[in-house]
Structure formats: C-alpha cells, structure tokens
Amino acid sequence: MAIAVSTFGTSSDKRVDQFRLVSDTGVSVDLIGYGVAVRDWRVPVAGGERTVVLGFDSLEAYLAHSPHFGALAGRVANRVKDASFELNGKTYQLAPNVGSLQLHGGEEGLGRQVWQGQVDEANNAVRFTHFSPDGAMGYPGNVNFSATYSLKGNALRLELAATTDTATPISLVQHQYFNLGTGDDVLDHSIAVNSSAYTVLGEDLAPTGAILPSHGTQYDLRTPRIMRDSTGQPVDYDIGMVLDTGRKHADPIATVVAPDGSLSLKLWSDRPGVQVYNGVWTDVPVPGLNGRHYGKHSGFCLEDQAFADALHNPHFPNVIYSPERPYSHWCEIEIA
C-alpha cells in the first residue's frame, strides 16, 4: 500500500511532513518530521479501531505543549546531572531545562528538531535524517543521525544510527506514550519487565550510581502487576530498570496488557535498560487525539535506552561514541 505524504505544518520556517504507514493487518501509523514523532497509531479491535498512543492533531500543540509525545529524544536521553560532563579532560556545559539538569537533550534537543523524511515503499518504511552541528545544546562533534521506522503486520520497528567526527555522548530513546485501553488512565494496565534491578535516584531525580535489586519493591515487575498498590492507590513509576544480562533478544523486554485484555504490547530492544514511566508529571492543558484530556497517569512509556546519567557514572554502560565507534540501536513494538 502506498505511503501517504502530507504537510503537517511549519516550524522555524521548515516544512513538517507527515507520513502514514498502513500494514496488511489494518494497523496505521502516522509519523511527523518534527522530532520523528509517532503522532497516531491505530490498531483494529472488535467493532472498529483504537488509538493506542497519546498525541495531537496540530503541530502548534506539539510546539507549545508536548512532553515529548512520540518523539525521539537526544542527543542524550533522560537526565544529565548538573547539565555538564567531562570528556577527554574538557568540561562541557549543557543547557539545563529541568532545574539544574538537562533532560532529553534540552529545549532544542533532537525531539524538537525538524527531520527530513524519505519514503521506502518496498519496506513500508520512512527514513528520517538530521544533521546536528558541533556545539548543538553544548555537545561536541558534528553528528549525522538517521531514524528508520518500518511497519510490518502489527509491529513497528525503529532502527537508529549516528556517525560523528569526534568523540561525543549519544544516547537516543523512543518516547511513545501508550494507552491500550479506553479509560483516562493506565493504572489498571498489567505490566511485566525482564529486569531484576533498578538505578537508584537522588533528590534531583538523577541516578546516584547505585544499582539495587528490585525484589520486594514496587519496581519488581518480573511478575505482571497493575500500577496500583495493595490498597488500590496509584503507584508512580519514573525509574530506570536494569535489564537482565544474558537475556535473548528474541524475548520481549516488556509486556503490557490492556485492562480488558483486548490488546497487548510487547517491546524488544538491544539496549541495556528501560525507563518505566506512567505519566507522573503529565498535565496537558489542550485536548489530544480524539478530544481526550491528558492528565496524570494518562499514558505509560517504555523508554529503551542506556542508563540515565551514564556520563557521571563510569560503571554504567558506555555512551561515548566516536568516528571509530558509530552509534546504532534498534527496538520493535508489537501491539495486537
């Protein structure tokens, strides 16, 4: 089926294109060049179809109100403590955007840039590219990024790559917000994650460097559980989970099931960790897709990534890439 291309709007005098992928199972996914965002994702269900992501109908809403809905976050995803780091004897000062931290690459990070998309009809895919110059948001190196989304059946695959002309930190993440059900929150979704440990957070919500077992805590998601405690009260999740080593990439790292069991999500990835987030800070003042209000706990994210603040914790997996060590990363999400 042909990939439909349309104009979604204009940002910083650059045209933002929208691409619609449709699969042979009736799944449709709308991608926009602004932040490589998955704007809408519709899956067939009994009696029709269901939107399973949080998003907006206008570019203006993304520019003014999006908490990275569906976007690709970077250059360095998640939190960088004190918005600075040292590399090869030099200190780099970044632009803070959450207190003293830099989050998701800052206010002008990759998720807020206009990428160029190229259709690949043969693979039912769109390949997005973006050039990030030396010094962008404080990071060294000229970096060429590419992000390719392909849709096959009920599975959407993302392949990421980056090449740089000098050593620089890179850690990207897909930042989809999902709601597989029909309710206003995701607290009664069942979630399981292939993880036995988590990275401990400090008061500023950046990791302290400690990694603790999740057994006996609310972060033990090896057995499926809903996002409520034993009394029915909501459990807030905004935590970096350490994926079990030795796992098979053929096995999903996370599985989430809608409250009524009508849909389930499976995530595969080659990353060492995943940030589990259930919309703790979400409060969007304008309507989203289908006129829905997005308040606290209105969506969940499974952000497959390197560990947050690896730049200050050398025992975390390495996020420094170079001309000799290009960046690559893949993930796949199936909803059926």
GROMACS .gro file of C-alpha atoms in nm:
model
  336
    1MET     CA    1   0.000   0.000   0.000
    2ALA     CA    2   0.133   0.343  -0.093
    3ILE     CA    3   0.271   0.561   0.186
    4ALA     CA    4   0.065   0.881   0.201
    5VAL     CA    5   0.265   1.202   0.249
    6SER     CA    6   0.114   1.536   0.353
    7THR     CA    7   0.219   1.865   0.510
    8PHE     CA    8   0.152   1.882   0.885
    9GLY     CA    9   0.272   2.238   0.942
   10THR     CA   10   0.579   2.461   0.963
   11SER     CA   11   0.836   2.501   1.241
   12SER     CA   12   1.123   2.751   1.229
   13ASP     CA   13   1.042   2.812   0.861
   14LYS     CA   14   1.084   2.441   0.789
   15ARG     CA   15   0.803   2.229   0.647
   16VAL     CA   16   0.698   1.941   0.869
   17ASP     CA   17   0.582   1.639   0.669
   18GLN     CA   18   0.351   1.362   0.784
   19PHE     CA   19   0.385   1.004   0.661
   20ARG     CA   20   0.114   0.739   0.700
   21LEU     CA   21   0.218   0.374   0.713
   22VAL     CA   22  -0.053   0.109   0.677
   23SER     CA   23   0.004  -0.265   0.716
   24ASP     CA   24  -0.171  -0.569   0.577
   25THR     CA   25  -0.331  -0.630   0.919
   26GLY     CA   26  -0.503  -0.290   0.915
   27VAL     CA   27  -0.266  -0.111   1.153
   28SER     CA   28  -0.192   0.251   1.060
   29VAL     CA   29   0.083   0.475   1.198
   30ASP     CA   30   0.125   0.848   1.136
   31LEU     CA   31   0.481   0.983   1.165
   32ILE     CA   32   0.578   1.350   1.153
   33GLY     CA   33   0.916   1.506   1.081
   34TYR     CA   34   0.901   1.720   1.396
   35GLY     CA   35   1.104   1.514   1.642
   36VAL     CA   36   1.039   1.196   1.440
   37ALA     CA   37   0.721   1.170   1.645
   38VAL     CA   38   0.472   0.886   1.616
   39ARG     CA   39   0.169   1.115   1.606
   40ASP     CA   40  -0.101   0.848   1.595
   41TRP     CA   41  -0.110   0.467   1.600
   42ARG     CA   42  -0.438   0.289   1.532
   43VAL     CA   43  -0.496  -0.083   1.583
   44PRO     CA   44  -0.801  -0.287   1.478
   45VAL     CA   45  -1.021  -0.404   1.767
   46ALA     CA   46  -1.366  -0.558   1.786
   47GLY     CA   47  -1.609  -0.310   1.636
   48GLY     CA   48  -1.352  -0.078   1.479
   49GLU     CA   49  -1.008   0.059   1.562
   50ARG     CA   50  -0.839   0.214   1.865
   51THR     CA   51  -0.577   0.486   1.900
   52VAL     CA   52  -0.309   0.347   2.133
   53VAL     CA   53  -0.074   0.647   2.172
   54LEU     CA   54  -0.102   0.999   2.308
   55GLY     CA   55  -0.062   1.278   2.056
   56PHE     CA   56  -0.209   1.590   1.896
   57ASP     CA   57  -0.393   1.686   1.578
   58SER     CA   58  -0.192   2.005   1.520
   59LEU     CA   59   0.175   2.098   1.504
   60GLU     CA   60   0.102   2.405   1.716
   61ALA     CA   61   0.003   2.178   2.006
   62TYR     CA   62   0.331   1.986   1.974
   63LEU     CA   63   0.533   2.306   1.972
   64ALA     CA   64   0.359   2.450   2.278
   65HIS     CA   65   0.253   2.156   2.493
   66SER     CA   66   0.413   1.822   2.402
   67PRO     CA   67   0.603   1.640   2.681
   68HIS     CA   68   0.792   1.454   2.406
   69PHE     CA   69   0.478   1.271   2.290
   70GLY     CA   70   0.600   1.002   2.049
   71ALA     CA   71   0.929   1.184   1.986
   72LEU     CA   72   1.289   1.075   1.953
   73ALA     CA   73   1.480   1.221   2.248
   74GLY     CA   74   1.853   1.307   2.244
   75ARG     CA   75   2.138   1.379   2.186
   76VAL     CA   76   2.145   1.227   2.532
   77ALA     CA   77   1.811   1.097   2.653
   78ASN     CA   78   1.697   1.115   3.014
   79ARG     CA   79   1.880   1.318   3.277
   80VAL     CA   80   2.233   1.462   3.280
   81LYS     CA   81   2.329   1.575   3.628
   82ASP     CA   82   2.431   1.940   3.666
   83ALA     CA   83   2.383   1.981   3.288
   84SER     CA   84   2.754   1.921   3.235
   85PHE     CA   85   3.009   1.648   3.178
   86GLU     CA   86   3.379   1.593   3.127
   87LEU     CA   87   3.528   1.425   2.821
   88ASN     CA   88   3.896   1.387   2.739
   89GLY     CA   89   3.994   1.644   3.000
   90LYS     CA   90   3.746   1.911   2.895
   91THR     CA   91   3.429   2.021   3.073
   92TYR     CA   92   3.121   2.072   2.856
   93GLN     CA   93   2.840   2.292   2.986
   94LEU     CA   94   2.497   2.199   2.854
   95ALA     CA   95   2.171   2.393   2.856
   96PRO     CA   96   1.969   2.293   3.166
   97ASN     CA   97   1.594   2.262   3.117
   98VAL     CA   98   1.470   2.088   3.435
   99GLY     CA   99   1.619   2.258   3.738
  100SER     CA  100   1.994   2.203   3.727
  101LEU     CA  101   1.959   1.902   3.496
  102GLN     CA  102   1.944   1.862   3.124
  103LEU     CA  103   1.658   1.632   3.023
  104HIS     CA  104   1.627   1.467   2.680
  105GLY     CA  105   1.887   1.688   2.512
  106GLY     CA  106   1.744   2.020   2.631
  107GLU     CA  107   1.484   2.258   2.491
  108GLU     CA  108   1.638   2.232   2.145
  109GLY     CA  109   1.716   1.861   2.154
  110LEU     CA  110   1.651   1.616   1.872
  111GLY     CA  111   1.288   1.570   1.973
  112ARG     CA  112   1.227   1.938   1.895
  113GLN     CA  113   1.405   1.949   1.559
  114VAL     CA  114   1.260   1.911   1.211
  115TRP     CA  115   1.393   1.597   1.045
  116GLN     CA  116   1.379   1.516   0.674
  117GLY     CA  117   1.189   1.202   0.577
  118GLN     CA  118   1.233   0.977   0.277
  119VAL     CA  119   0.979   0.713   0.180
  120ASP     CA  120   1.084   0.349   0.133
  121GLU     CA  121   0.780   0.188  -0.029
  122ALA     CA  122   0.946  -0.152  -0.069
  123ASN     CA  123   0.986  -0.189   0.309
  124ASN     CA  124   0.680   0.011   0.414
  125ALA     CA  125   0.919   0.244   0.591
  126VAL     CA  126   1.027   0.605   0.631
  127ARG     CA  127   1.390   0.702   0.689
  128PHE     CA  128   1.441   1.031   0.873
  129THR     CA  129   1.774   1.216   0.881
  130HIS     CA  130   1.906   1.514   1.076
  131PHE     CA  131   2.243   1.688   1.098
  132SER     CA  132   2.337   1.818   1.443
  133PRO     CA  133   2.632   2.061   1.429
  134ASP     CA  134   2.925   2.081   1.669
  135GLY     CA  135   2.815   2.269   1.981
  136ALA     CA  136   2.443   2.199   1.948
  137MET     CA  137   2.298   2.229   2.301
  138GLY     CA  138   2.656   2.221   2.427
  139TYR     CA  139   2.759   1.885   2.283
  140PRO     CA  140   3.081   1.837   2.083
  141GLY     CA  141   3.102   1.694   1.733
  142ASN     CA  142   2.919   1.714   1.404
  143VAL     CA  143   2.673   1.426   1.409
  144ASN     CA  144   2.460   1.278   1.132
  145PHE     CA  145   2.156   1.099   1.273
  146SER     CA  146   1.916   0.863   1.100
  147ALA     CA  147   1.596   0.702   1.227
  148THR     CA  148   1.404   0.447   1.020
  149TYR     CA  149   1.052   0.338   1.114
  150SER     CA  150   0.909   0.034   0.934
  151LEU     CA  151   0.567  -0.126   0.982
  152LYS     CA  152   0.503  -0.494   0.924
  153GLY     CA  153   0.182  -0.652   1.045
  154ASN     CA  154   0.122  -0.529   1.399
  155ALA     CA  155   0.488  -0.448   1.469
  156LEU     CA  156   0.658  -0.109   1.433
  157ARG     CA  157   1.038  -0.128   1.419
  158LEU     CA  158   1.279   0.160   1.479
  159GLU     CA  159   1.641   0.149   1.367
  160LEU     CA  160   1.868   0.431   1.483
  161ALA     CA  161   2.218   0.523   1.369
  162ALA     CA  162   2.461   0.810   1.414
  163THR     CA  163   2.809   0.895   1.293
  164THR     CA  164   3.031   1.165   1.443
  165ASP     CA  165   3.360   1.331   1.356
  166THR     CA  166   3.482   1.336   1.719
  167ALA     CA  167   3.415   1.162   2.049
  168THR     CA  168   3.077   1.264   2.188
  169PRO     CA  169   2.799   1.120   2.406
  170ILE     CA  170   2.495   0.978   2.225
  171SER     CA  171   2.201   0.800   2.385
  172LEU     CA  172   1.869   0.810   2.200
  173VAL     CA  173   1.526   0.689   2.304
  174GLN     CA  174   1.181   0.647   2.151
  175HIS     CA  175   0.942   0.833   2.380
  176GLN     CA  176   0.599   0.691   2.296
  177TYR     CA  177   0.319   0.741   2.547
  178PHE     CA  178   0.076   0.448   2.527
  179ASN     CA  179  -0.276   0.381   2.648
  180LEU     CA  180  -0.403   0.046   2.523
  181GLY     CA  181  -0.745   0.080   2.683
  182THR     CA  182  -1.042   0.315   2.668
  183GLY     CA  183  -1.007   0.479   3.010
  184ASP     CA  184  -0.848   0.810   3.101
  185ASP     CA  185  -0.555   0.649   3.284
  186VAL     CA  186  -0.330   0.344   3.252
  187LEU     CA  187  -0.321   0.236   3.617
  188ASP     CA  188  -0.509  -0.089   3.554
  189HIS     CA  189  -0.286  -0.200   3.269
  190SER     CA  190  -0.083  -0.508   3.358
  191ILE     CA  191   0.293  -0.461   3.314
  192ALA     CA  192   0.589  -0.700   3.323
  193VAL     CA  193   0.957  -0.614   3.265
  194ASN     CA  194   1.251  -0.852   3.226
  195SER     CA  195   1.453  -0.678   3.499
  196SER     CA  196   1.581  -0.769   3.845
  197ALA     CA  197   1.738  -0.434   3.942
  198TYR     CA  198   1.699  -0.058   3.912
  199THR     CA  199   1.913   0.255   3.925
  200VAL     CA  200   1.862   0.449   4.248
  201LEU     CA  201   1.765   0.816   4.212
  202GLY     CA  202   1.880   1.112   4.416
  203GLU     CA  203   1.669   1.409   4.525
  204ASP     CA  204   1.725   1.574   4.185
  205LEU     CA  205   1.593   1.256   4.014
  206ALA     CA  206   1.933   1.182   3.859
  207PRO     CA  207   2.081   0.839   3.937
  208THR     CA  208   2.317   0.823   4.233
  209GLY     CA  209   2.519   0.548   4.068
  210ALA     CA  210   2.382   0.277   4.294
  211ILE     CA  211   2.209  -0.025   4.142
  212LEU     CA  212   1.981  -0.223   4.374
  213PRO     CA  213   1.781  -0.546   4.341
  214SER     CA  214   1.413  -0.482   4.276
  215HIS     CA  215   1.295  -0.785   4.474
  216GLY     CA  216   1.042  -0.682   4.736
  217THR     CA  217   0.997  -0.331   4.595
  218GLN     CA  218   0.736  -0.169   4.372
  219TYR     CA  219   0.993  -0.195   4.092
  220ASP     CA  220   0.985  -0.574   4.086
  221LEU     CA  221   0.795  -0.623   3.763
  222ARG     CA  222   0.918  -0.972   3.676
  223THR     CA  223   0.567  -1.093   3.756
  224PRO     CA  224   0.288  -0.895   3.586
  225ARG     CA  225   0.117  -0.639   3.809
  226ILE     CA  226  -0.109  -0.340   3.768
  227MET     CA  227   0.012   0.010   3.854
  228ARG     CA  228  -0.165   0.026   4.189
  229ASP     CA  229  -0.065  -0.084   4.539
  230SER     CA  230  -0.247  -0.338   4.755
  231THR     CA  231  -0.495  -0.070   4.867
  232GLY     CA  232  -0.577   0.033   4.512
  233GLN     CA  233  -0.383   0.359   4.526
  234PRO     CA  234  -0.178   0.465   4.220
  235VAL     CA  235   0.190   0.373   4.206
  236ASP     CA  236   0.409   0.636   4.042
  237TYR     CA  237   0.674   0.500   3.805
  238ASP     CA  238   0.961   0.708   3.671
  239ILE     CA  239   1.252   0.471   3.716
  240GLY     CA  240   1.540   0.324   3.519
  241MET     CA  241   1.519  -0.055   3.510
  242VAL     CA  242   1.835  -0.259   3.452
  243LEU     CA  243   1.757  -0.533   3.203
  244ASP     CA  244   1.878  -0.880   3.292
  245THR     CA  245   2.209  -0.970   3.134
  246GLY     CA  246   2.227  -1.282   2.924
  247ARG     CA  247   1.873  -1.231   2.801
  248LYS     CA  248   1.782  -1.341   2.450
  249HIS     CA  249   1.699  -1.060   2.210
  250ALA     CA  250   1.423  -1.281   2.073
  251ASP     CA  251   1.239  -1.239   2.404
  252PRO     CA  252   1.050  -0.917   2.476
  253ILE     CA  253   1.197  -0.694   2.746
  254ALA     CA  254   0.850  -0.575   2.849
  255THR     CA  255   0.487  -0.676   2.806
  256VAL     CA  256   0.181  -0.464   2.887
  257VAL     CA  257  -0.183  -0.577   2.864
  258ALA     CA  258  -0.492  -0.353   2.848
  259PRO     CA  259  -0.733  -0.373   3.146
  260ASP     CA  260  -0.990  -0.569   2.946
  261GLY     CA  261  -0.729  -0.790   2.778
  262SER     CA  262  -0.827  -0.663   2.434
  263LEU     CA  263  -0.475  -0.552   2.338
  264SER     CA  264  -0.124  -0.634   2.449
  265LEU     CA  265   0.207  -0.459   2.380
  266LYS     CA  266   0.545  -0.629   2.353
  267LEU     CA  267   0.877  -0.444   2.332
  268TRP     CA  268   1.206  -0.582   2.203
  269SER     CA  269   1.533  -0.389   2.218
  270ASP     CA  270   1.911  -0.418   2.220
  271ARG     CA  271   1.953  -0.155   2.495
  272PRO     CA  272   2.074  -0.240   2.848
  273GLY     CA  273   1.793  -0.057   3.026
  274VAL     CA  274   1.440   0.074   3.004
  275GLN     CA  275   1.283   0.375   3.176
  276VAL     CA  276   0.937   0.283   3.304
  277TYR     CA  277   0.719   0.593   3.330
  278ASN     CA  278   0.344   0.617   3.382
  279GLY     CA  279   0.276   0.984   3.327
  280VAL     CA  280   0.357   1.103   3.678
  281TRP     CA  281   0.421   1.459   3.555
  282THR     CA  282   0.171   1.466   3.267
  283ASP     CA  283  -0.077   1.754   3.265
  284VAL     CA  284  -0.157   1.885   2.918
  285PRO     CA  285  -0.390   2.189   2.902
  286VAL     CA  286  -0.519   2.129   2.548
  287PRO     CA  287  -0.714   1.835   2.402
  288GLY     CA  288  -0.526   1.546   2.249
  289LEU     CA  289  -0.625   1.286   1.991
  290ASN     CA  290  -1.000   1.221   1.976
  291GLY     CA  291  -1.052   1.516   2.213
  292ARG     CA  292  -0.906   1.332   2.512
  293HIS     CA  293  -0.763   1.511   2.815
  294TYR     CA  294  -0.413   1.401   2.911
  295GLY     CA  295  -0.367   1.430   3.285
  296LYS     CA  296  -0.160   1.241   3.540
  297HIS     CA  297  -0.118   0.870   3.457
  298SER     CA  298  -0.287   0.913   3.118
  299GLY     CA  299  -0.012   0.719   2.940
  300PHE     CA  300   0.283   0.490   3.003
  301CYS     CA  301   0.629   0.494   2.843
  302LEU     CA  302   0.879   0.213   2.798
  303GLU     CA  303   1.192   0.406   2.703
  304ASP     CA  304   1.455   0.152   2.596
  305GLN     CA  305   1.791   0.322   2.643
  306ALA     CA  306   2.131   0.331   2.806
  307PHE     CA  307   2.125   0.419   3.176
  308ALA     CA  308   2.042   0.777   3.269
  309ASP     CA  309   2.339   0.997   3.363
  310ALA     CA  310   2.595   0.745   3.241
  311LEU     CA  311   2.821   1.047   3.186
  312HIS     CA  312   2.877   1.075   3.564
  313ASN     CA  313   2.879   0.702   3.636
  314PRO     CA  314   3.165   0.529   3.454
  315HIS     CA  315   3.047   0.185   3.573
  316PHE     CA  316   2.727   0.231   3.369
  317PRO     CA  317   2.729   0.116   3.003
  318ASN     CA  318   2.941   0.349   2.788
  319VAL     CA  319   2.757   0.621   2.591
  320ILE     CA  320   3.064   0.782   2.429
  321TYR     CA  321   3.079   0.728   2.053
  322SER     CA  322   3.346   0.825   1.802
  323PRO     CA  323   3.436   0.800   1.432
  324GLU     CA  324   3.566   0.451   1.510
  325ARG     CA  325   3.259   0.359   1.715
  326PRO     CA  326   2.938   0.468   1.539
  327TYR     CA  327   2.608   0.457   1.724
  328SER     CA  328   2.337   0.201   1.646
  329HIS     CA  329   2.023   0.098   1.830
  330TRP     CA  330   1.707  -0.090   1.741
  331CYS     CA  331   1.373  -0.160   1.904
  332GLU     CA  332   1.045  -0.315   1.795
  333ILE     CA  333   0.698  -0.271   1.939
  334GLU     CA  334   0.408  -0.501   1.861
  335ILE     CA  335   0.052  -0.420   1.962
  336ALA     CA  336  -0.215  -0.681   1.892
   0.00000   0.00000   0.00000
